[in-house]
Amino acid sequence: MWKYIKRYLHFAILAALFMVGEVMMDLIQPEFMSKIVDDGVLGLQNGGVGDLNLIWKLGLQMIALVIFGGFCGSMNNVFVHLSGQNIGNEIRKDCFRNIMTFSFPQIDKFGTGSLVTRVTNDITQVQTFVSQFVRGMIRTSLLMFGSIFFMFRLNRDFGIITLCAFPFIVGCLAFCLAKANPLFSKLQDKLDDINAVMQEDISGIRIIKACVREAYEKLRFGKANDELIKIQLKALVIFAFMNPAVNALMYIVVAVILAIGSFEVGGGGTTPGAIMAAITYTTQLLNGILMLVMLFQNITRGIASWKRLREVLDSEPELKDGDFSGDAKLRGEIEFRDVSFAYPGSDRSVLEHIDLKIHKGETIGIMGATGCGKTSLANLIPRFYDPTSGEVLIDGVDARKYNLKALRDKIAIALQKSELFSRTIRENISWGAPGAELEEISDSARTAQADSFISDSPDGYDTLVAERGMSLSGGQKQRISIARAILKKSEI
């Protein structure tokens, strides 16, 4: 993660410095309160006569320190968010950029639901992890060790009492975190399952309604959601038992300090103000420990999410880009030379020893029974997949030697399933030729027999298409897809 953190390290350092200022103000306060009680109220240094001027003086100083501490806290939050949000932004962009280079088998391997979870929820967890680490680790460390240090400075006995309880508290934390850690990876996997069900059901909502399967899908989603809640509750129950256990230990420390302090006050070994300060430091220590619990919880979830993100970021594209960009004179000839193909992870060949040559200007129809490999054959031309053996030649050059952009620029495709985007009709048609003029777009639409229904639309070519083309009929979507392929003016 360092390559992302170092870009915004200056924000993290500034956040850390302001956090030191905020915590130091919190640690100084109890000493002022001790002096106000002992010297200002009880007048222990003045024969039992209180000193109102001292109370005002120290009180105003405390108010100034609180204001300064509040300023430091606010600035810390600003720089924590600047570092966390920017780091999350960089990771999200890199993840999406890498996903765009994935081959079809790689996308199938991860699954759409899992990729959505990783680019959304997992990155949010990592942002929280970074923010909590920068803010929480410094605050909790300073509060815990600072409280113990000031306790020793205040009264050695009070410091020793607190230190005796420390190993029990750390042991309790370690035990609970060891139990909770494995659950967080499972939690993200269950989120994948929920997103997969959601993605499938929203995409296939028409067939679900047509087959009256709403009740079944509700049960399927409910089952996936129940699995998520089950694991989440396990983790929450562990932390639910941990907080009271830590609280109980710290209140025992407070009780022991009060008991020993009462004897020492009677013997002149300490003062009421020192006891009050010691209890305040104990409370601050308790707050630090409880923050540490939440911090480790967020760090653990963040690390689990980061491991999942690294799987995306470290995945190399399976289809290696070639360096051939095509000849100056493009012909668009295709040749299959002894081509065999099997889908990744499958032992069954879809195509075997195919020899086929398609010359410039030819229009070829490939016919055959369902499942005989027609689509698979077509998918080898733009290198959606590579053949298991043999070669697919474009203008006499193996398609694997082409730069992918150069190769796919030579090919225009109208898929069996029409894919449209939530953009205008104009933008959908010009998707493969972004700089096309309206006249060219309308010419291609007329060729695809789409111009008449587009012109009848409320805003013509500027009519916005609903998500996945839901505002258009199946035939209209197909014609727009054909118009898009015609406009591209590719050799193939």
GROMACS .gro file of C-alpha atoms in nm:
model
  492
    1MET     CA    1   0.000   0.000   0.000
    2TRP     CA    2   0.306   0.221   0.040
    3LYS     CA    3   0.302   0.337  -0.323
    4TYR     CA    4  -0.039   0.496  -0.258
    5ILE     CA    5   0.040   0.625   0.092
    6LYS     CA    6   0.366   0.799  -0.006
    7ARG     CA    7   0.181   1.025  -0.255
    8TYR     CA    8  -0.017   1.177   0.032
    9LEU     CA    9   0.234   1.123   0.313
   10HIS     CA   10   0.255   1.499   0.375
   11PHE     CA   11  -0.115   1.503   0.470
   12ALA     CA   12  -0.066   1.206   0.703
   13ILE     CA   13   0.235   1.373   0.874
   14LEU     CA   14   0.041   1.697   0.928
   15ALA     CA   15  -0.253   1.495   1.065
   16ALA     CA   16  -0.016   1.317   1.306
   17LEU     CA   17   0.136   1.644   1.430
   18PHE     CA   18  -0.205   1.799   1.496
   19MET     CA   19  -0.313   1.479   1.675
   20VAL     CA   20  -0.010   1.505   1.906
   21GLY     CA   21  -0.118   1.860   1.989
   22GLU     CA   22  -0.476   1.751   2.064
   23VAL     CA   23  -0.374   1.460   2.290
   24MET     CA   24  -0.115   1.665   2.479
   25MET     CA   25  -0.386   1.918   2.566
   26ASP     CA   26  -0.599   1.631   2.703
   27LEU     CA   27  -0.309   1.497   2.911
   28ILE     CA   28  -0.222   1.836   3.064
   29GLN     CA   29  -0.579   1.911   3.180
   30PRO     CA   30  -0.589   1.677   3.488
   31GLU     CA   31  -0.279   1.843   3.640
   32PHE     CA   32  -0.450   2.184   3.620
   33MET     CA   33  -0.763   2.035   3.776
   34SER     CA   34  -0.552   1.887   4.058
   35LYS     CA   35  -0.405   2.231   4.140
   36ILE     CA   36  -0.747   2.397   4.127
   37VAL     CA   37  -0.888   2.143   4.378
   38ASP     CA   38  -0.587   2.134   4.613
   39ASP     CA   39  -0.477   2.497   4.611
   40GLY     CA   40  -0.773   2.689   4.470
   41VAL     CA   41  -1.063   2.514   4.650
   42LEU     CA   42  -0.913   2.337   4.954
   43GLY     CA   43  -0.622   2.581   5.003
   44LEU     CA   44  -0.381   2.307   5.114
   45GLN     CA   45  -0.084   2.540   5.054
   46ASN     CA   46  -0.256   2.835   5.225
   47GLY     CA   47  -0.372   2.700   5.561
   48GLY     CA   48  -0.706   2.575   5.433
   49VAL     CA   49  -0.804   2.907   5.273
   50GLY     CA   50  -0.914   2.883   4.907
   51ASP     CA   51  -0.772   3.107   4.637
   52LEU     CA   52  -1.036   3.237   4.392
   53ASN     CA   53  -0.776   3.419   4.183
   54LEU     CA   54  -0.587   3.092   4.128
   55ILE     CA   55  -0.911   2.923   4.023
   56TRP     CA   56  -0.981   3.197   3.766
   57LYS     CA   57  -0.621   3.197   3.642
   58LEU     CA   58  -0.595   2.820   3.601
   59GLY     CA   59  -0.954   2.796   3.471
   60LEU     CA   60  -0.885   3.045   3.191
   61GLN     CA   61  -0.564   2.861   3.104
   62MET     CA   62  -0.761   2.534   3.083
   63ILE     CA   63  -1.019   2.698   2.853
   64ALA     CA   64  -0.737   2.823   2.626
   65LEU     CA   65  -0.585   2.474   2.616
   66VAL     CA   66  -0.925   2.320   2.533
   67ILE     CA   67  -0.972   2.568   2.245
   68PHE     CA   68  -0.623   2.493   2.112
   69GLY     CA   69  -0.686   2.118   2.147
   70GLY     CA   70  -1.015   2.156   1.959
   71PHE     CA   71  -0.837   2.342   1.678
   72CYS     CA   72  -0.573   2.067   1.657
   73GLY     CA   73  -0.848   1.802   1.650
   74SER     CA   74  -1.032   1.977   1.367
   75MET     CA   75  -0.716   2.017   1.159
   76ASN     CA   76  -0.628   1.654   1.226
   77ASN     CA   77  -0.966   1.548   1.086
   78VAL     CA   78  -0.915   1.763   0.776
   79PHE     CA   79  -0.574   1.610   0.693
   80VAL     CA   80  -0.686   1.257   0.784
   81HIS     CA   81  -0.972   1.284   0.533
   82LEU     CA   82  -0.743   1.435   0.270
   83SER     CA   83  -0.504   1.141   0.298
   84GLY     CA   84  -0.767   0.864   0.333
   85GLN     CA   85  -1.000   0.985   0.057
   86ASN     CA   86  -0.720   1.054  -0.191
   87ILE     CA   87  -0.561   0.714  -0.128
   88GLY     CA   88  -0.900   0.546  -0.177
   89ASN     CA   89  -0.953   0.745  -0.497
   90GLU     CA   90  -0.618   0.631  -0.642
   91ILE     CA   91  -0.680   0.265  -0.551
   92ARG     CA   92  -1.032   0.272  -0.697
   93LYS     CA   93  -0.910   0.420  -1.027
   94ASP     CA   94  -0.625   0.168  -1.051
   95CYS     CA   95  -0.861  -0.123  -0.975
   96PHE     CA   96  -1.106  -0.012  -1.245
   97ARG     CA   97  -0.822   0.050  -1.491
   98ASN     CA   98  -0.696  -0.305  -1.430
   99ILE     CA   99  -1.045  -0.457  -1.458
  100MET     CA  100  -1.078  -0.295  -1.802
  101THR     CA  101  -0.774  -0.498  -1.917
  102PHE     CA  102  -0.914  -0.832  -1.792
  103SER     CA  103  -1.004  -1.103  -2.038
  104PHE     CA  104  -1.347  -1.265  -2.022
  105PRO     CA  105  -1.213  -1.567  -1.824
  106GLN     CA  106  -1.060  -1.333  -1.564
  107ILE     CA  107  -1.390  -1.147  -1.519
  108ASP     CA  108  -1.572  -1.482  -1.488
  109LYS     CA  109  -1.315  -1.598  -1.231
  110PHE     CA  110  -1.375  -1.301  -1.001
  111GLY     CA  111  -1.747  -1.266  -1.075
  112THR     CA  112  -1.932  -0.940  -1.134
  113GLY     CA  113  -2.067  -0.925  -0.778
  114SER     CA  114  -1.721  -0.973  -0.628
  115LEU     CA  115  -1.564  -0.704  -0.849
  116VAL     CA  116  -1.841  -0.459  -0.751
  117THR     CA  117  -1.780  -0.534  -0.381
  118ARG     CA  118  -1.406  -0.490  -0.417
  119VAL     CA  119  -1.429  -0.155  -0.598
  120THR     CA  120  -1.689  -0.020  -0.352
  121ASN     CA  121  -1.703  -0.177  -0.005
  122ASP     CA  122  -1.344  -0.308   0.010
  123ILE     CA  123  -1.197   0.028  -0.090
  124THR     CA  124  -1.418   0.200   0.170
  125GLN     CA  125  -1.277  -0.040   0.432
  126VAL     CA  126  -0.922   0.044   0.321
  127GLN     CA  127  -0.997   0.420   0.340
  128THR     CA  128  -1.130   0.370   0.693
  129PHE     CA  129  -0.822   0.164   0.779
  130VAL     CA  130  -0.584   0.437   0.658
  131SER     CA  131  -0.778   0.714   0.832
  132GLN     CA  132  -0.809   0.519   1.157
  133PHE     CA  133  -0.443   0.421   1.148
  134VAL     CA  134  -0.325   0.780   1.101
  135ARG     CA  135  -0.567   0.921   1.359
  136GLY     CA  136  -0.636   0.634   1.594
  137MET     CA  137  -0.294   0.473   1.633
  138ILE     CA  138  -0.130   0.801   1.736
  139ARG     CA  139  -0.417   0.904   1.963
  140THR     CA  140  -0.450   0.570   2.140
  141SER     CA  141  -0.074   0.525   2.181
  142LEU     CA  142  -0.028   0.874   2.326
  143LEU     CA  143  -0.335   0.847   2.549
  144MET     CA  144  -0.236   0.508   2.689
  145PHE     CA  145   0.134   0.563   2.745
  146GLY     CA  146   0.090   0.931   2.824
  147SER     CA  147  -0.170   0.853   3.092
  148ILE     CA  148   0.058   0.595   3.254
  149PHE     CA  149   0.356   0.836   3.242
  150PHE     CA  150   0.158   1.120   3.402
  151MET     CA  151   0.019   0.876   3.660
  152PHE     CA  152   0.374   0.787   3.765
  153ARG     CA  153   0.464   1.155   3.776
  154LEU     CA  154   0.157   1.222   3.989
  155ASN     CA  155   0.193   0.927   4.228
  156ARG     CA  156   0.420   0.624   4.190
  157ASP     CA  157   0.172   0.389   4.360
  158PHE     CA  158  -0.109   0.489   4.122
  159GLY     CA  159   0.119   0.422   3.823
  160ILE     CA  160   0.211   0.075   3.951
  161ILE     CA  161  -0.158  -0.014   4.005
  162THR     CA  162  -0.237   0.084   3.646
  163LEU     CA  163   0.060  -0.109   3.508
  164CYS     CA  164  -0.047  -0.426   3.695
  165ALA     CA  165  -0.383  -0.421   3.513
  166PHE     CA  166  -0.225  -0.357   3.172
  167PRO     CA  167  -0.120  -0.719   3.088
  168PHE     CA  168  -0.474  -0.846   3.164
  169ILE     CA  169  -0.625  -0.584   2.934
  170VAL     CA  170  -0.381  -0.660   2.651
  171GLY     CA  171  -0.445  -1.034   2.694
  172CYS     CA  172  -0.821  -0.978   2.668
  173LEU     CA  173  -0.775  -0.772   2.351
  174ALA     CA  174  -0.542  -1.028   2.191
  175PHE     CA  175  -0.780  -1.317   2.265
  176CYS     CA  176  -1.084  -1.141   2.119
  177LEU     CA  177  -0.901  -1.018   1.808
  178ALA     CA  178  -0.762  -1.367   1.740
  179LYS     CA  179  -1.121  -1.498   1.744
  180ALA     CA  180  -1.261  -1.215   1.529
  181ASN     CA  181  -0.986  -1.185   1.264
  182PRO     CA  182  -1.083  -1.487   1.046
  183LEU     CA  183  -1.444  -1.367   1.032
  184PHE     CA  184  -1.370  -1.046   0.841
  185SER     CA  185  -1.247  -1.221   0.523
  186LYS     CA  186  -1.559  -1.440   0.532
  187LEU     CA  187  -1.770  -1.127   0.580
  188GLN     CA  188  -1.641  -0.975   0.254
  189ASP     CA  189  -1.700  -1.306   0.070
  190LYS     CA  190  -2.063  -1.302   0.184
  191LEU     CA  191  -2.095  -0.944   0.057
  192ASP     CA  192  -1.975  -1.078  -0.280
  193ASP     CA  193  -2.260  -1.331  -0.275
  194ILE     CA  194  -2.521  -1.063  -0.199
  195ASN     CA  195  -2.393  -0.838  -0.479
  196ALA     CA  196  -2.391  -1.132  -0.720
  197VAL     CA  197  -2.758  -1.208  -0.643
  198MET     CA  198  -2.849  -0.839  -0.673
  199GLN     CA  199  -2.668  -0.802  -1.006
  200GLU     CA  200  -2.827  -1.115  -1.150
  201ASP     CA  201  -3.178  -1.030  -1.034
  202ILE     CA  202  -3.174  -0.667  -1.148
  203SER     CA  203  -3.035  -0.768  -1.490
  204GLY     CA  204  -3.291  -1.046  -1.526
  205ILE     CA  205  -3.590  -0.873  -1.363
  206ARG     CA  206  -3.808  -0.915  -1.675
  207ILE     CA  207  -3.767  -1.292  -1.691
  208ILE     CA  208  -3.816  -1.317  -1.312
  209LYS     CA  209  -4.150  -1.139  -1.345
  210ALA     CA  210  -4.246  -1.331  -1.658
  211CYS     CA  211  -4.186  -1.664  -1.482
  212VAL     CA  212  -4.341  -1.538  -1.155
  213ARG     CA  213  -4.023  -1.621  -0.960
  214GLU     CA  214  -4.022  -1.316  -0.732
  215ALA     CA  215  -4.087  -1.527  -0.421
  216TYR     CA  216  -3.803  -1.765  -0.505
  217GLU     CA  217  -3.557  -1.479  -0.563
  218LYS     CA  218  -3.663  -1.314  -0.236
  219LEU     CA  219  -3.579  -1.638  -0.056
  220ARG     CA  220  -3.244  -1.666  -0.238
  221PHE     CA  221  -3.150  -1.308  -0.148
  222GLY     CA  222  -3.274  -1.360   0.208
  223LYS     CA  223  -3.055  -1.668   0.246
  224ALA     CA  224  -2.746  -1.480   0.123
  225ASN     CA  225  -2.827  -1.188   0.354
  226ASP     CA  226  -2.882  -1.421   0.652
  227GLU     CA  227  -2.537  -1.573   0.596
  228LEU     CA  228  -2.383  -1.223   0.601
  229ILE     CA  229  -2.568  -1.124   0.920
  230LYS     CA  230  -2.474  -1.454   1.086
  231ILE     CA  231  -2.101  -1.388   1.043
  232GLN     CA  232  -2.135  -1.020   1.126
  233LEU     CA  233  -2.315  -1.103   1.450
  234LYS     CA  234  -2.041  -1.348   1.548
  235ALA     CA  235  -1.782  -1.071   1.518
  236LEU     CA  236  -2.002  -0.819   1.701
  237VAL     CA  237  -2.074  -1.063   1.986
  238ILE     CA  238  -1.700  -1.112   2.041
  239PHE     CA  239  -1.648  -0.737   2.071
  240ALA     CA  240  -1.966  -0.705   2.280
  241PHE     CA  241  -1.810  -0.929   2.546
  242MET     CA  242  -1.471  -0.761   2.519
  243ASN     CA  243  -1.583  -0.404   2.597
  244PRO     CA  244  -1.747  -0.487   2.934
  245ALA     CA  245  -1.446  -0.702   3.031
  246VAL     CA  246  -1.205  -0.412   2.966
  247ASN     CA  247  -1.441  -0.169   3.141
  248ALA     CA  248  -1.459  -0.396   3.447
  249LEU     CA  249  -1.079  -0.417   3.470
  250MET     CA  250  -1.044  -0.040   3.451
  251TYR     CA  251  -1.312   0.022   3.713
  252ILE     CA  252  -1.130  -0.219   3.942
  253VAL     CA  253  -0.821  -0.002   3.891
  254VAL     CA  254  -1.027   0.309   3.981
  255ALA     CA  255  -1.159   0.137   4.296
  256VAL     CA  256  -0.806   0.033   4.403
  257ILE     CA  257  -0.674   0.388   4.342
  258LEU     CA  258  -0.958   0.532   4.556
  259ALA     CA  259  -0.894   0.279   4.834
  260ILE     CA  260  -0.518   0.335   4.846
  261GLY     CA  261  -0.559   0.709   4.787
  262SER     CA  262  -0.789   0.743   5.090
  263PHE     CA  263  -0.520   0.593   5.315
  264GLU     CA  264  -0.248   0.811   5.162
  265VAL     CA  265  -0.457   1.129   5.201
  266GLY     CA  266  -0.495   1.051   5.571
  267GLY     CA  267  -0.119   0.999   5.601
  268GLY     CA  268  -0.030   1.305   5.393
  269GLY     CA  269   0.111   1.093   5.108
  270THR     CA  270  -0.120   1.241   4.843
  271THR     CA  271  -0.400   1.497   4.801
  272PRO     CA  272  -0.766   1.483   4.694
  273GLY     CA  273  -0.674   1.671   4.375
  274ALA     CA  274  -0.411   1.408   4.289
  275ILE     CA  275  -0.671   1.132   4.332
  276MET     CA  276  -0.911   1.319   4.101
  277ALA     CA  277  -0.633   1.360   3.845
  278ALA     CA  278  -0.544   0.988   3.875
  279ILE     CA  279  -0.908   0.889   3.810
  280THR     CA  280  -0.916   1.123   3.508
  281TYR     CA  281  -0.597   0.964   3.372
  282THR     CA  282  -0.749   0.620   3.430
  283THR     CA  283  -1.058   0.727   3.236
  284GLN     CA  284  -0.837   0.857   2.954
  285LEU     CA  285  -0.648   0.527   2.955
  286LEU     CA  286  -0.978   0.340   2.937
  287ASN     CA  287  -1.089   0.558   2.643
  288GLY     CA  288  -0.757   0.488   2.472
  289ILE     CA  289  -0.801   0.113   2.518
  290LEU     CA  290  -1.160   0.117   2.389
  291MET     CA  291  -1.045   0.321   2.090
  292LEU     CA  292  -0.771   0.061   2.040
  293VAL     CA  293  -1.040  -0.209   2.024
  294MET     CA  294  -1.225  -0.022   1.749
  295LEU     CA  295  -0.896   0.059   1.579
  296PHE     CA  296  -0.786  -0.304   1.561
  297GLN     CA  297  -1.131  -0.401   1.437
  298ASN     CA  298  -1.107  -0.148   1.151
  299ILE     CA  299  -0.743  -0.238   1.081
  300THR     CA  300  -0.828  -0.608   1.063
  301ARG     CA  301  -1.117  -0.545   0.823
  302GLY     CA  302  -0.899  -0.305   0.623
  303ILE     CA  303  -0.618  -0.559   0.586
  304ALA     CA  304  -0.867  -0.830   0.480
  305SER     CA  305  -1.010  -0.591   0.219
  306TRP     CA  306  -0.662  -0.486   0.102
  307LYS     CA  307  -0.572  -0.851   0.036
  308ARG     CA  308  -0.883  -0.881  -0.185
  309LEU     CA  309  -0.795  -0.557  -0.367
  310ARG     CA  310  -0.440  -0.676  -0.427
  311GLU     CA  311  -0.580  -0.978  -0.610
  312VAL     CA  312  -0.733  -0.733  -0.858
  313LEU     CA  313  -0.438  -0.492  -0.869
  314ASP     CA  314  -0.176  -0.769  -0.908
  315SER     CA  315  -0.366  -0.961  -1.176
  316GLU     CA  316  -0.185  -0.942  -1.508
  317PRO     CA  317  -0.397  -0.936  -1.826
  318GLU     CA  318  -0.411  -1.289  -1.968
  319LEU     CA  319  -0.417  -1.154  -2.324
  320LYS     CA  320  -0.074  -1.005  -2.375
  321ASP     CA  321  -0.064  -0.699  -2.598
  322GLY     CA  322   0.144  -0.730  -2.916
  323ASP     CA  323   0.345  -0.451  -3.077
  324PHE     CA  324   0.223  -0.477  -3.438
  325SER     CA  325  -0.004  -0.185  -3.530
  326GLY     CA  326  -0.106  -0.291  -3.881
  327ASP     CA  327   0.012  -0.207  -4.232
  328ALA     CA  328  -0.051   0.122  -4.406
  329LYS     CA  329  -0.267  -0.061  -4.664
  330LEU     CA  330  -0.535  -0.239  -4.464
  331ARG     CA  331  -0.730  -0.513  -4.637
  332GLY     CA  332  -0.926  -0.687  -4.360
  333GLU     CA  333  -0.857  -1.046  -4.467
  334ILE     CA  334  -0.911  -1.323  -4.210
  335GLU     CA  335  -0.761  -1.669  -4.205
  336PHE     CA  336  -0.812  -1.950  -3.953
  337ARG     CA  337  -0.517  -2.187  -3.983
  338ASP     CA  338  -0.568  -2.525  -3.809
  339VAL     CA  339  -0.746  -2.353  -3.518
  340SER     CA  340  -0.865  -2.547  -3.212
  341PHE     CA  341  -1.022  -2.386  -2.907
  342ALA     CA  342  -1.141  -2.487  -2.561
  343TYR     CA  343  -1.269  -2.248  -2.296
  344PRO     CA  344  -1.034  -2.196  -1.998
  345GLY     CA  345  -1.088  -2.462  -1.732
  346SER     CA  346  -1.274  -2.690  -1.975
  347ASP     CA  347  -1.143  -3.020  -2.115
  348ARG     CA  348  -1.388  -3.017  -2.408
  349SER     CA  349  -1.281  -2.853  -2.733
  350VAL     CA  350  -1.541  -2.624  -2.886
  351LEU     CA  351  -1.352  -2.594  -3.217
  352GLU     CA  352  -1.113  -2.847  -3.370
  353HIS     CA  353  -0.874  -2.800  -3.665
  354ILE     CA  354  -1.066  -2.518  -3.834
  355ASP     CA  355  -0.925  -2.394  -4.167
  356LEU     CA  356  -1.105  -2.095  -4.316
  357LYS     CA  357  -1.008  -1.798  -4.532
  358ILE     CA  358  -1.229  -1.490  -4.573
  359HIS     CA  359  -1.119  -1.244  -4.845
  360LYS     CA  360  -1.170  -0.871  -4.858
  361GLY     CA  361  -1.528  -0.779  -4.955
  362GLU     CA  362  -1.675  -1.119  -4.870
  363THR     CA  363  -1.975  -1.157  -4.640
  364ILE     CA  364  -1.977  -1.492  -4.462
  365GLY     CA  365  -2.261  -1.657  -4.273
  366ILE     CA  366  -2.161  -1.938  -4.036
  367MET     CA  367  -2.443  -2.184  -3.973
  368GLY     CA  368  -2.475  -2.477  -3.737
  369ALA     CA  369  -2.659  -2.629  -3.445
  370THR     CA  370  -2.677  -2.456  -3.106
  371GLY     CA  371  -2.350  -2.501  -2.918
  372CYS     CA  372  -2.140  -2.596  -3.222
  373GLY     CA  373  -1.902  -2.299  -3.173
  374LYS     CA  374  -2.029  -2.023  -3.407
  375THR     CA  375  -1.996  -1.744  -3.146
  376SER     CA  376  -1.669  -1.892  -3.020
  377LEU     CA  377  -1.528  -1.877  -3.373
  378ALA     CA  378  -1.629  -1.510  -3.406
  379ASN     CA  379  -1.484  -1.427  -3.061
  380LEU     CA  380  -1.136  -1.537  -3.174
  381ILE     CA  381  -1.118  -1.264  -3.442
  382PRO     CA  382  -1.107  -0.959  -3.206
  383ARG     CA  383  -0.908  -1.168  -2.952
  384PHE     CA  384  -1.176  -1.191  -2.687
  385TYR     CA  385  -1.009  -1.533  -2.648
  386ASP     CA  386  -0.693  -1.687  -2.795
  387PRO     CA  387  -0.701  -2.022  -2.976
  388THR     CA  388  -0.577  -2.326  -2.786
  389SER     CA  389  -0.375  -2.422  -3.094
  390GLY     CA  390  -0.333  -2.289  -3.446
  391GLU     CA  391  -0.340  -1.928  -3.564
  392VAL     CA  392  -0.597  -1.661  -3.646
  393LEU     CA  393  -0.439  -1.433  -3.909
  394ILE     CA  394  -0.556  -1.079  -3.981
  395ASP     CA  395  -0.404  -0.948  -4.305
  396GLY     CA  396  -0.153  -1.235  -4.285
  397VAL     CA  397  -0.036  -1.150  -3.929
  398ASP     CA  398  -0.114  -1.361  -3.622
  399ALA     CA  399  -0.378  -1.174  -3.419
  400ARG     CA  400  -0.165  -1.232  -3.104
  401LYS     CA  401   0.109  -1.010  -3.249
  402TYR     CA  402  -0.126  -0.712  -3.290
  403ASN     CA  403  -0.157  -0.426  -3.052
  404LEU     CA  404  -0.509  -0.491  -2.913
  405LYS     CA  405  -0.630  -0.138  -2.987
  406ALA     CA  406  -0.500  -0.154  -3.343
  407LEU     CA  407  -0.660  -0.495  -3.397
  408ARG     CA  408  -1.001  -0.401  -3.256
  409ASP     CA  409  -1.000  -0.072  -3.449
  410LYS     CA  410  -1.007  -0.288  -3.763
  411ILE     CA  411  -1.322  -0.470  -3.646
  412ALA     CA  412  -1.683  -0.353  -3.600
  413ILE     CA  413  -1.914  -0.579  -3.399
  414ALA     CA  414  -2.289  -0.603  -3.345
  415LEU     CA  415  -2.332  -0.856  -3.068
  416GLN     CA  416  -2.619  -1.102  -3.036
  417LYS     CA  417  -2.709  -0.931  -2.707
  418SER     CA  418  -2.735  -0.558  -2.775
  419GLU     CA  419  -2.534  -0.360  -2.521
  420LEU     CA  420  -2.642   0.003  -2.477
  421PHE     CA  421  -2.529   0.261  -2.221
  422SER     CA  422  -2.714   0.526  -2.020
  423ARG     CA  423  -2.626   0.794  -2.275
  424THR     CA  424  -2.805   0.959  -2.566
  425ILE     CA  425  -2.884   0.764  -2.883
  426ARG     CA  426  -2.624   0.978  -3.063
  427GLU     CA  427  -2.354   0.877  -2.812
  428ASN     CA  428  -2.454   0.510  -2.826
  429ILE     CA  429  -2.424   0.499  -3.206
  430SER     CA  430  -2.094   0.690  -3.206
  431TRP     CA  431  -1.947   0.475  -2.925
  432GLY     CA  432  -1.685   0.329  -3.162
  433ALA     CA  433  -1.632   0.656  -3.353
  434PRO     CA  434  -1.653   0.935  -3.089
  435GLY     CA  435  -1.570   1.219  -3.331
  436ALA     CA  436  -1.844   1.137  -3.583
  437GLU     CA  437  -2.069   1.418  -3.709
  438LEU     CA  438  -2.449   1.400  -3.678
  439GLU     CA  439  -2.484   1.354  -4.056
  440GLU     CA  440  -2.261   1.043  -4.046
  441ILE     CA  441  -2.452   0.910  -3.746
  442SER     CA  442  -2.789   0.958  -3.914
  443ASP     CA  443  -2.657   0.796  -4.238
  444SER     CA  444  -2.552   0.484  -4.047
  445ALA     CA  445  -2.889   0.483  -3.864
  446ARG     CA  446  -3.072   0.499  -4.200
  447THR     CA  447  -2.865   0.206  -4.329
  448ALA     CA  448  -2.962   0.010  -4.015
  449GLN     CA  449  -3.327   0.121  -4.062
  450ALA     CA  450  -3.320   0.296  -3.724
  451ASP     CA  451  -3.358   0.658  -3.835
  452SER     CA  452  -3.740   0.659  -3.845
  453PHE     CA  453  -3.800   0.559  -3.480
  454ILE     CA  454  -3.508   0.775  -3.360
  455SER     CA  455  -3.653   1.082  -3.539
  456ASP     CA  456  -3.993   1.012  -3.381
  457SER     CA  457  -3.837   1.013  -3.030
  458PRO     CA  458  -3.898   1.329  -2.819
  459ASP     CA  459  -3.539   1.457  -2.852
  460GLY     CA  460  -3.438   1.270  -3.166
  461TYR     CA  461  -3.075   1.160  -3.157
  462ASP     CA  462  -3.033   1.340  -2.821
  463THR     CA  463  -3.293   1.116  -2.652
  464LEU     CA  464  -3.147   0.963  -2.337
  465VAL     CA  465  -3.143   0.582  -2.331
  466ALA     CA  466  -3.241   0.420  -1.999
  467GLU     CA  467  -3.003   0.186  -1.818
  468ARG     CA  468  -2.921  -0.121  -2.034
  469GLY     CA  469  -3.152   0.020  -2.305
  470MET     CA  470  -3.469  -0.057  -2.106
  471SER     CA  471  -3.653   0.235  -2.272
  472LEU     CA  472  -3.619   0.072  -2.614
  473SER     CA  473  -3.762  -0.244  -2.765
  474GLY     CA  474  -3.538  -0.540  -2.844
  475GLY     CA  475  -3.549  -0.466  -3.218
  476GLN     CA  476  -3.471  -0.097  -3.164
  477LYS     CA  477  -3.169  -0.186  -2.950
  478GLN     CA  478  -3.044  -0.424  -3.220
  479ARG     CA  479  -3.077  -0.160  -3.492
  480ILE     CA  480  -2.884   0.096  -3.284
  481SER     CA  481  -2.612  -0.167  -3.231
  482ILE     CA  482  -2.598  -0.235  -3.607
  483ALA     CA  483  -2.582   0.142  -3.676
  484ARG     CA  484  -2.290   0.165  -3.431
  485ALA     CA  485  -2.105  -0.111  -3.620
  486ILE     CA  486  -2.175   0.054  -3.960
  487LEU     CA  487  -2.054   0.397  -3.840
  488LYS     CA  488  -1.718   0.259  -3.726
  489LYS     CA  489  -1.618   0.195  -4.092
  490SER     CA  490  -1.379  -0.086  -4.002
  491GLU     CA  491  -1.221  -0.331  -4.247
  492ILE     CA  492  -1.390  -0.627  -4.077
   0.00000   0.00000   0.00000
